[in-house]
Coordinates of C-alpha atoms in Angstrom, one line a residue:
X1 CA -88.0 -101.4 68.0
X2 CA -89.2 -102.8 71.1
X3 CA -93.2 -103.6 71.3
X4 CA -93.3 -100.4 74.0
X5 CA -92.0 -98.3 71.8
X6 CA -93.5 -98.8 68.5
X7 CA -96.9 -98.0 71.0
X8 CA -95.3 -94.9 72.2
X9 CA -94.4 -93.7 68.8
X10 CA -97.8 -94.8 67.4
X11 CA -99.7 -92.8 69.9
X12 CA -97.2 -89.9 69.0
X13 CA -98.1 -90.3 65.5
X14 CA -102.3 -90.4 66.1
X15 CA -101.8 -87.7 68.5
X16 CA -99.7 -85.4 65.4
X17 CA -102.6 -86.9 62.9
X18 CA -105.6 -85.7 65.0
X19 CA -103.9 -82.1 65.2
X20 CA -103.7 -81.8 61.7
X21 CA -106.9 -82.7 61.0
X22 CA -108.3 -80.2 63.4
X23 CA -106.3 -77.4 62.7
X24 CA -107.5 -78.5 58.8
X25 CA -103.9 -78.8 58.1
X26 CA -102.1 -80.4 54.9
X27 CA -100.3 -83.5 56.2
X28 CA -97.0 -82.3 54.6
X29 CA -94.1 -84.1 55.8
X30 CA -92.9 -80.7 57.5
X31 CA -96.0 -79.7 59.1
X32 CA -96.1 -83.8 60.6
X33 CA -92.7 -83.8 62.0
X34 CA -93.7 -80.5 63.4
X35 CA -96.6 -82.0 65.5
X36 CA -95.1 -85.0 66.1
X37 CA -92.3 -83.3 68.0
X38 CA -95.2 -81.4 69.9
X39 CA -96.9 -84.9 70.5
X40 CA -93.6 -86.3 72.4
X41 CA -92.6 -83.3 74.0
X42 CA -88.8 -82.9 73.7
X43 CA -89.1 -79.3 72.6
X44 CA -90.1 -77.3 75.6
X45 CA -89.8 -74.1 73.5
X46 CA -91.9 -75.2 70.8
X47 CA -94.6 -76.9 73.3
X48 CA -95.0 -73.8 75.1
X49 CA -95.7 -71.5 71.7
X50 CA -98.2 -73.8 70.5
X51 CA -99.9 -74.5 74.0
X52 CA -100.2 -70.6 74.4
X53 CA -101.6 -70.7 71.0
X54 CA -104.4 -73.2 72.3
X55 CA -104.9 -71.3 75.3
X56 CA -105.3 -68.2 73.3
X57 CA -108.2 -69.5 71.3
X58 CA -106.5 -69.3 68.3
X59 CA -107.1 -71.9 65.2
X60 CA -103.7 -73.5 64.2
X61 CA -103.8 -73.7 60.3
X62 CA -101.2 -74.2 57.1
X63 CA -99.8 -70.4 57.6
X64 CA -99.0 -70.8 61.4
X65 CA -97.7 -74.4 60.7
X66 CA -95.1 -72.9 58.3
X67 CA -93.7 -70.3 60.8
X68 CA -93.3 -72.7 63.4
X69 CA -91.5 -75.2 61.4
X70 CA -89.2 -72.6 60.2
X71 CA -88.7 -71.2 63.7
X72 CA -88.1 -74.7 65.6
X73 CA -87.2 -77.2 63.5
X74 CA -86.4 -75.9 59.3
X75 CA -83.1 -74.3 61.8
X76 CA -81.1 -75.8 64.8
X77 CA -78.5 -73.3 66.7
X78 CA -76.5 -75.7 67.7
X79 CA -76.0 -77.1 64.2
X80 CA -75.7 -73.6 62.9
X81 CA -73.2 -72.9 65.6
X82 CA -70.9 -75.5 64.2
X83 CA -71.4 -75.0 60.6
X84 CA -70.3 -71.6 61.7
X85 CA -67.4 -72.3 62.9
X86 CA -66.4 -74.6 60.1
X87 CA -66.9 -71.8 58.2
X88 CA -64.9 -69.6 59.6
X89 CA -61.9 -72.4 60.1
X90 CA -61.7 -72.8 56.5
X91 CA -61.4 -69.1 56.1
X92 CA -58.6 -69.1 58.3
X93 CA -56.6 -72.4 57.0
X94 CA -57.4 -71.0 53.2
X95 CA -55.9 -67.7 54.2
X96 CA -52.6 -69.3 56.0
X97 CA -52.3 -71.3 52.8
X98 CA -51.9 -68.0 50.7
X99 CA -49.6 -66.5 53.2
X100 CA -47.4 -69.8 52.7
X101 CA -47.9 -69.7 48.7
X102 CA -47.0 -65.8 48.8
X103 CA -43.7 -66.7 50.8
X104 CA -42.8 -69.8 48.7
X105 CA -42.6 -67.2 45.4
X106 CA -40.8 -65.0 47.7
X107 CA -38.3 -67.4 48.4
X108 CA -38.1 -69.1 45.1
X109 CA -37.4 -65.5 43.3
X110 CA -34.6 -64.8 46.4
X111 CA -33.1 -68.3 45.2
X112 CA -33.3 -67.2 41.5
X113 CA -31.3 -64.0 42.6
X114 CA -29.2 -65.7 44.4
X115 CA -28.0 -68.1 41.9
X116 CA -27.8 -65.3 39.3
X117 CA -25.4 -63.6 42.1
X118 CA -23.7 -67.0 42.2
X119 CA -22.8 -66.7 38.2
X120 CA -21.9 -63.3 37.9
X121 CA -19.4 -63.8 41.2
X122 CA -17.2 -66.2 39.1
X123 CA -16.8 -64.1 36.3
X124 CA -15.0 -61.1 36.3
X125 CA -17.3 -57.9 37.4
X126 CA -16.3 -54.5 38.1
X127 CA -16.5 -52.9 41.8
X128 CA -19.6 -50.4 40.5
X129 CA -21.7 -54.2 39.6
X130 CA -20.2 -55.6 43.1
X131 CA -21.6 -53.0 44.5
X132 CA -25.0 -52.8 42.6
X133 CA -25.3 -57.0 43.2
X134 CA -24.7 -56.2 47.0
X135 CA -27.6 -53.8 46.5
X136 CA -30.1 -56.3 44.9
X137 CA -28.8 -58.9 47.4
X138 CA -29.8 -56.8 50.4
X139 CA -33.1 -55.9 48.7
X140 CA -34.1 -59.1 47.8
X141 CA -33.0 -60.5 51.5
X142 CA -35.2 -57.9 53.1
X143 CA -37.9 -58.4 51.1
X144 CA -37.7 -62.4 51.7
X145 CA -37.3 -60.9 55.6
X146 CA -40.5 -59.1 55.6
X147 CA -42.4 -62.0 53.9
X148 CA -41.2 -64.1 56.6
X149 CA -42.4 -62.0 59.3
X150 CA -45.7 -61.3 58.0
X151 CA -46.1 -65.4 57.5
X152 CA -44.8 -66.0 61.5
X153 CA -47.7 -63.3 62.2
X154 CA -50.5 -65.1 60.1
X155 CA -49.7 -68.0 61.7
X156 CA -49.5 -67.2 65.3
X157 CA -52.9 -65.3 64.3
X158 CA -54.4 -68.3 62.7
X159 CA -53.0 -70.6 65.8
X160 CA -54.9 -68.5 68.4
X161 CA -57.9 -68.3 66.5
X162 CA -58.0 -71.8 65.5
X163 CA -57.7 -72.6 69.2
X164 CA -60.9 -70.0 69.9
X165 CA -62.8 -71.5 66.9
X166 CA -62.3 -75.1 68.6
X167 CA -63.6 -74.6 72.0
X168 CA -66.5 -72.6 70.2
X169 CA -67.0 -75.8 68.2
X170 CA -66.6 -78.2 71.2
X171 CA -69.4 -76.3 72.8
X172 CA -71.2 -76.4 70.0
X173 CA -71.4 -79.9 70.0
X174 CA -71.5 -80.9 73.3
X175 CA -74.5 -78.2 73.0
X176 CA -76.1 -80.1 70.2
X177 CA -76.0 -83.4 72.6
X178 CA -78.0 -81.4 75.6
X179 CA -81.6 -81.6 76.1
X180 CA -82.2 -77.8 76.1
X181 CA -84.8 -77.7 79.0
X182 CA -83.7 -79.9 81.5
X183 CA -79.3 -79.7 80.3
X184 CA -79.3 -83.2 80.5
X185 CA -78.4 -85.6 77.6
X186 CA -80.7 -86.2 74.9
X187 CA -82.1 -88.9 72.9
X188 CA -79.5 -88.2 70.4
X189 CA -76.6 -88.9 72.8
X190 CA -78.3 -91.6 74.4
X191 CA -79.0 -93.6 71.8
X192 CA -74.9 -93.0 70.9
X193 CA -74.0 -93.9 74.1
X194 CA -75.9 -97.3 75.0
X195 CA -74.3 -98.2 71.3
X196 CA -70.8 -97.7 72.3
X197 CA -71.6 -99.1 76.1
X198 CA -72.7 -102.5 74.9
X199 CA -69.8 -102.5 72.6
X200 CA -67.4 -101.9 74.9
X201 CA -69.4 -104.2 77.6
X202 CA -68.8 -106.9 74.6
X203 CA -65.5 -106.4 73.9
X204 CA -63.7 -106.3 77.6
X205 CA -66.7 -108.6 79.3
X206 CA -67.5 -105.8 81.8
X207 CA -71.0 -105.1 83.1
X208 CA -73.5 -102.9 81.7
X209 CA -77.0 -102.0 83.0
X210 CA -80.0 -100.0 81.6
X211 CA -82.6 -97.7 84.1
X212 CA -85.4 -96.7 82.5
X213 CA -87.8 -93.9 84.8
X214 CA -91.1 -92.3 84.0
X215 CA -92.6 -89.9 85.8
X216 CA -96.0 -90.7 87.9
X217 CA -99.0 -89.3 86.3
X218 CA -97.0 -86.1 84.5
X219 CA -99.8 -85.8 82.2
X220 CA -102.5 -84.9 85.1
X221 CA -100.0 -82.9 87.3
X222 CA -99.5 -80.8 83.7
X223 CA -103.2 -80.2 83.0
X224 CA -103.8 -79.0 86.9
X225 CA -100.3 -76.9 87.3
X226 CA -99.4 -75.8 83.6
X227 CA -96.8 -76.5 81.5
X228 CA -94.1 -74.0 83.4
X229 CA -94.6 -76.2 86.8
X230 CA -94.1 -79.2 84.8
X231 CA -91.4 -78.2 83.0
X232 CA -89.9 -77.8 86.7
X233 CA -90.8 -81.1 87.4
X234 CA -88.9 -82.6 84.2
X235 CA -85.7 -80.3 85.8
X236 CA -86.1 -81.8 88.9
X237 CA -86.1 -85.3 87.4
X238 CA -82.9 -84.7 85.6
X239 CA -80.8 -82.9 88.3
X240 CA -82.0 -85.9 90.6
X241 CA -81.0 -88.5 88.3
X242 CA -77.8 -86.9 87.3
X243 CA -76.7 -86.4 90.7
X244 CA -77.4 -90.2 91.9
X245 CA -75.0 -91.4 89.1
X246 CA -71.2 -91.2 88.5
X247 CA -68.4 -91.6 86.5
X248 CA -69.1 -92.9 83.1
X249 CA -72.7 -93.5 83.9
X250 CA -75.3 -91.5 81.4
X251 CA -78.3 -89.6 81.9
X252 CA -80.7 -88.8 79.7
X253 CA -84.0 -87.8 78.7
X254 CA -85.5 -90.3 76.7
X255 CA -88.6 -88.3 75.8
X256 CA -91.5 -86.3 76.9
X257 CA -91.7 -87.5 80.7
X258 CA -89.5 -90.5 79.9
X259 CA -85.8 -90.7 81.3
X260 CA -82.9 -93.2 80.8
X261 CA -79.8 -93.6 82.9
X262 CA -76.6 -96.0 80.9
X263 CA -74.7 -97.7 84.0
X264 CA -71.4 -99.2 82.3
X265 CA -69.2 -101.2 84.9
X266 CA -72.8 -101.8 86.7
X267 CA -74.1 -105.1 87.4
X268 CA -78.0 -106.0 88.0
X269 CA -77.8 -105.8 91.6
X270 CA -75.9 -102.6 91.5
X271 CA -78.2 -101.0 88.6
X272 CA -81.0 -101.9 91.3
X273 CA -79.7 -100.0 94.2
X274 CA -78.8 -96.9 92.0
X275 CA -82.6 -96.7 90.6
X276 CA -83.8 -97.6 94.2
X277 CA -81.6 -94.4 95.4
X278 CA -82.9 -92.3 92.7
X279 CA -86.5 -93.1 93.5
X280 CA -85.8 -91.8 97.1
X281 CA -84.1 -88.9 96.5
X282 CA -87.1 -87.9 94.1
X283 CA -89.7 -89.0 96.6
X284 CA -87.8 -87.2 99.2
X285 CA -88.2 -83.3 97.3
X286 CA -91.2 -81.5 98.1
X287 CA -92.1 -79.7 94.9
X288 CA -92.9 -76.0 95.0
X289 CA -94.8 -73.3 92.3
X290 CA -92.0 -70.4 92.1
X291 CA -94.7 -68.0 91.3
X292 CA -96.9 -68.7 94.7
X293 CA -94.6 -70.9 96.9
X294 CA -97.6 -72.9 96.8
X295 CA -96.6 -76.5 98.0
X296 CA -97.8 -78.4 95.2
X297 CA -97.0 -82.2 97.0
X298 CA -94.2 -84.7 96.1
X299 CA -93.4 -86.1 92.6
X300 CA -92.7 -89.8 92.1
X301 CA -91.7 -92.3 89.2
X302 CA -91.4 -95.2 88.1
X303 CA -88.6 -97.6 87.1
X304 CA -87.7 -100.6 85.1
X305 CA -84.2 -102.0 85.1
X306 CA -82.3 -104.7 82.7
X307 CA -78.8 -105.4 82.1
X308 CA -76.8 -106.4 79.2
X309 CA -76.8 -110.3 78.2
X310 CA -74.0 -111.6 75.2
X311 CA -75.7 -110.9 72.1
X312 CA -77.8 -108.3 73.4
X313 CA -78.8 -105.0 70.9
X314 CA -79.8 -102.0 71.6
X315 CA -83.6 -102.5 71.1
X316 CA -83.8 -106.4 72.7
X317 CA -82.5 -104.7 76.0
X318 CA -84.0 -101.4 75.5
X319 CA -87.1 -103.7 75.4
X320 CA -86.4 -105.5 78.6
X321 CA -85.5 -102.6 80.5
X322 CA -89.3 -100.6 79.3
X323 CA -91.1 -104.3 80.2
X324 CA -90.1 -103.4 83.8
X325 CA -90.9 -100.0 83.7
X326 CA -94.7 -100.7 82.2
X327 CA -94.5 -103.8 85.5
X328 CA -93.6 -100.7 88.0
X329 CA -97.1 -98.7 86.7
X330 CA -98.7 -101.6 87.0
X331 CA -97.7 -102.1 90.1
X332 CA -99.3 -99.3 91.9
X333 CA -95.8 -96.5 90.6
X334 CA -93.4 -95.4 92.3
X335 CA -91.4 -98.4 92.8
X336 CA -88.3 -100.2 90.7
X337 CA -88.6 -103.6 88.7
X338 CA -86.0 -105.6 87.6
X339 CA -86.0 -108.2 84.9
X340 CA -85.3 -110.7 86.9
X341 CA -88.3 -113.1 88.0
X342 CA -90.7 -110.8 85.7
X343 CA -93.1 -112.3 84.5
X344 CA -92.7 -110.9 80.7
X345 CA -96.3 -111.5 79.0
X346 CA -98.4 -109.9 81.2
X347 CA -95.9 -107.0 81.4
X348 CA -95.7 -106.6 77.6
X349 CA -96.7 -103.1 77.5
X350 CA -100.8 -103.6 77.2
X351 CA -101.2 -99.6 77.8
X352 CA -102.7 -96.7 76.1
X353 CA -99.7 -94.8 74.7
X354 CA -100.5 -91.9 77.1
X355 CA -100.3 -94.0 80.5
X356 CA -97.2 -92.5 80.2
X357 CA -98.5 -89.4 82.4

């Protein structure tokens, strides 16, 4: 963990502590991770029930902890979603198994009859038990008929349900990887991604580039517009970001106000002029209030940029890459630093974890 991030998370972790104090609530292990995923923001939904529970004057305590927890984190849709499905396929492969089992004794008791037939042909058997065996024979073959037909109709059953089942699951999980305010990747998927990038930027010798982007004072544009215009704003961020990047580039939101962007098969001077183009194209959108069409001014980040070096890992450049980003605020905003020609220790990241905003 870079030096950035362990003051991020630390002022994520004061931030959850100081609620629970004032709220006079048990520092459970639940009721932490439930105000420590309000301190960091990556759960619009649950933000927006507990800042309307501020608003409203009411006194968090141990009772109203609980529900939330249950309601927002105890339970994920997404991971229900897929341990539905599951669920279901194994219902369907266990019941194609019986339907195979029930045909196999079906066909094992026509062989039985059929060598029994076999026996009694080479003896000498009189046309009234010719006739009767022809009888048992026809049974027993339309019996192993109707078995297979009722097996060819499980099956083609199970085959388009298994098919339904696995797009329901794909969506599941591609669902799981989404941010679920702004659709864009989340930390999850991000931190999956840069893995597998520098791997394969290891392995074939290619490129690989890291944008890090925080958004300009957030923090005081929240407090003056609410939490509905600055969930906007996050939107805004992402569709700008993701639309500036291509192919097997990733976008991401890294947390609260904090976006990443993975640029495999991007070099440092490349990475540069894709953050630069980004910064633009935010700078460039005039940000409105739906509710008023009040014009509410122009929203700008910030941006640090590194790219991978042999013998890299995820946190050394992940480091890199936020030392730029802390240089751009301290820069005036609004502008992109790369790690080239920075000058690292007085860009270490000497900011209040909330600077952020």
């Amino acid at each position: 963990m870079s030096e950035q991030e362990f003051k991020r998370a630390f002022g994520y972790a004061n931030t959850a502590l100081d609620l629970l104090h004032r709220g006079q609530i048990p520092p459970y292990p639940q009721f932490y991770e439930l105000l420590y995923t309000y301190a960091t923001g990556v759960n619009p939904l649950l933000n927006a029930r507990i800042n309307a529970i501020f608003q409203g004057g009411e006194a968090p305590d141990s009772d109203l902890a609980a529900k939330l927890y249950d309601e927002f984190l105890k339970a994920h849709d997404a991971n229900e979603r897929i341990n539905s499905v599951s669920e279901r396929m194994s219902h369907r492969i266990e019941a194609v198994h019986d339907a195979i089992d029930a045909a196999m004794v079906t066909a094992s008791s026509f062989s039985s009859t059929l060598q029994t037939a076999t026996g009694d042909l080479e003896a000498e058997i009189s046309a009234a038990e010719l006739r009767a065996m022809a009888q048992r024979l026809l049974k027993e073959t339309r019996r192993m008929q109707d078995t297979n037909r009722k097996l060819e109709q499980k099956l083609e059953a199970a085959r388009d349900d298994l098919s339904a089942l696995q797009r329901d699951l794909d969506e599941a999980r591609k669902e799981s990887m989404l941010d679920p305010l702004t659709k864009i990747f989340n930390r999850k998927c991000f931190d999956e991604g840069l893995v597998k990038a520098m791997s394969e930027a290891a392995t074939y010798g290619e490129p690989l580039s890291l944008v890090m982007i925080d958004i300009d004072q957030f923090k005081q544009f929240n407090d003056t517009y609410g939490h509905q215009t600055g969930d906007q704003v996050l939107r805004l961020v992402a569709m700008t970001l993701k639309s500036n990047i291509k192919g097997k580039d990733l976008a991401a939101r890294y947390g609260g106000e904090e976006f990443a962007a993975i640029l495999p098969s991007t070099d440092y001077a490349a990475a540069l002029h894709v953050a630069e183009n980004v910064r633009k194209a935010l700078q460039a959108k005039e940000l409105l209030k739906r509710s008023t069409n009040e014009k509410l001014g122009r929203i700008t980040a910030s941006f640090g940029v590194a790219s991978y070096r042999p013998g890299d890992t995820p946190s050394s450049l992940l480091e890199r890459a936020d030392r730029c980003l802390y240089a751009a605020k301290h820069s005036g905003r609004n502008c992109v630093v790369g790690e080239i020609g920075l000058a690292a220790p007085e860009h270490s990241g000497k900011r209040d974890p909330q600077e952020a905003a």
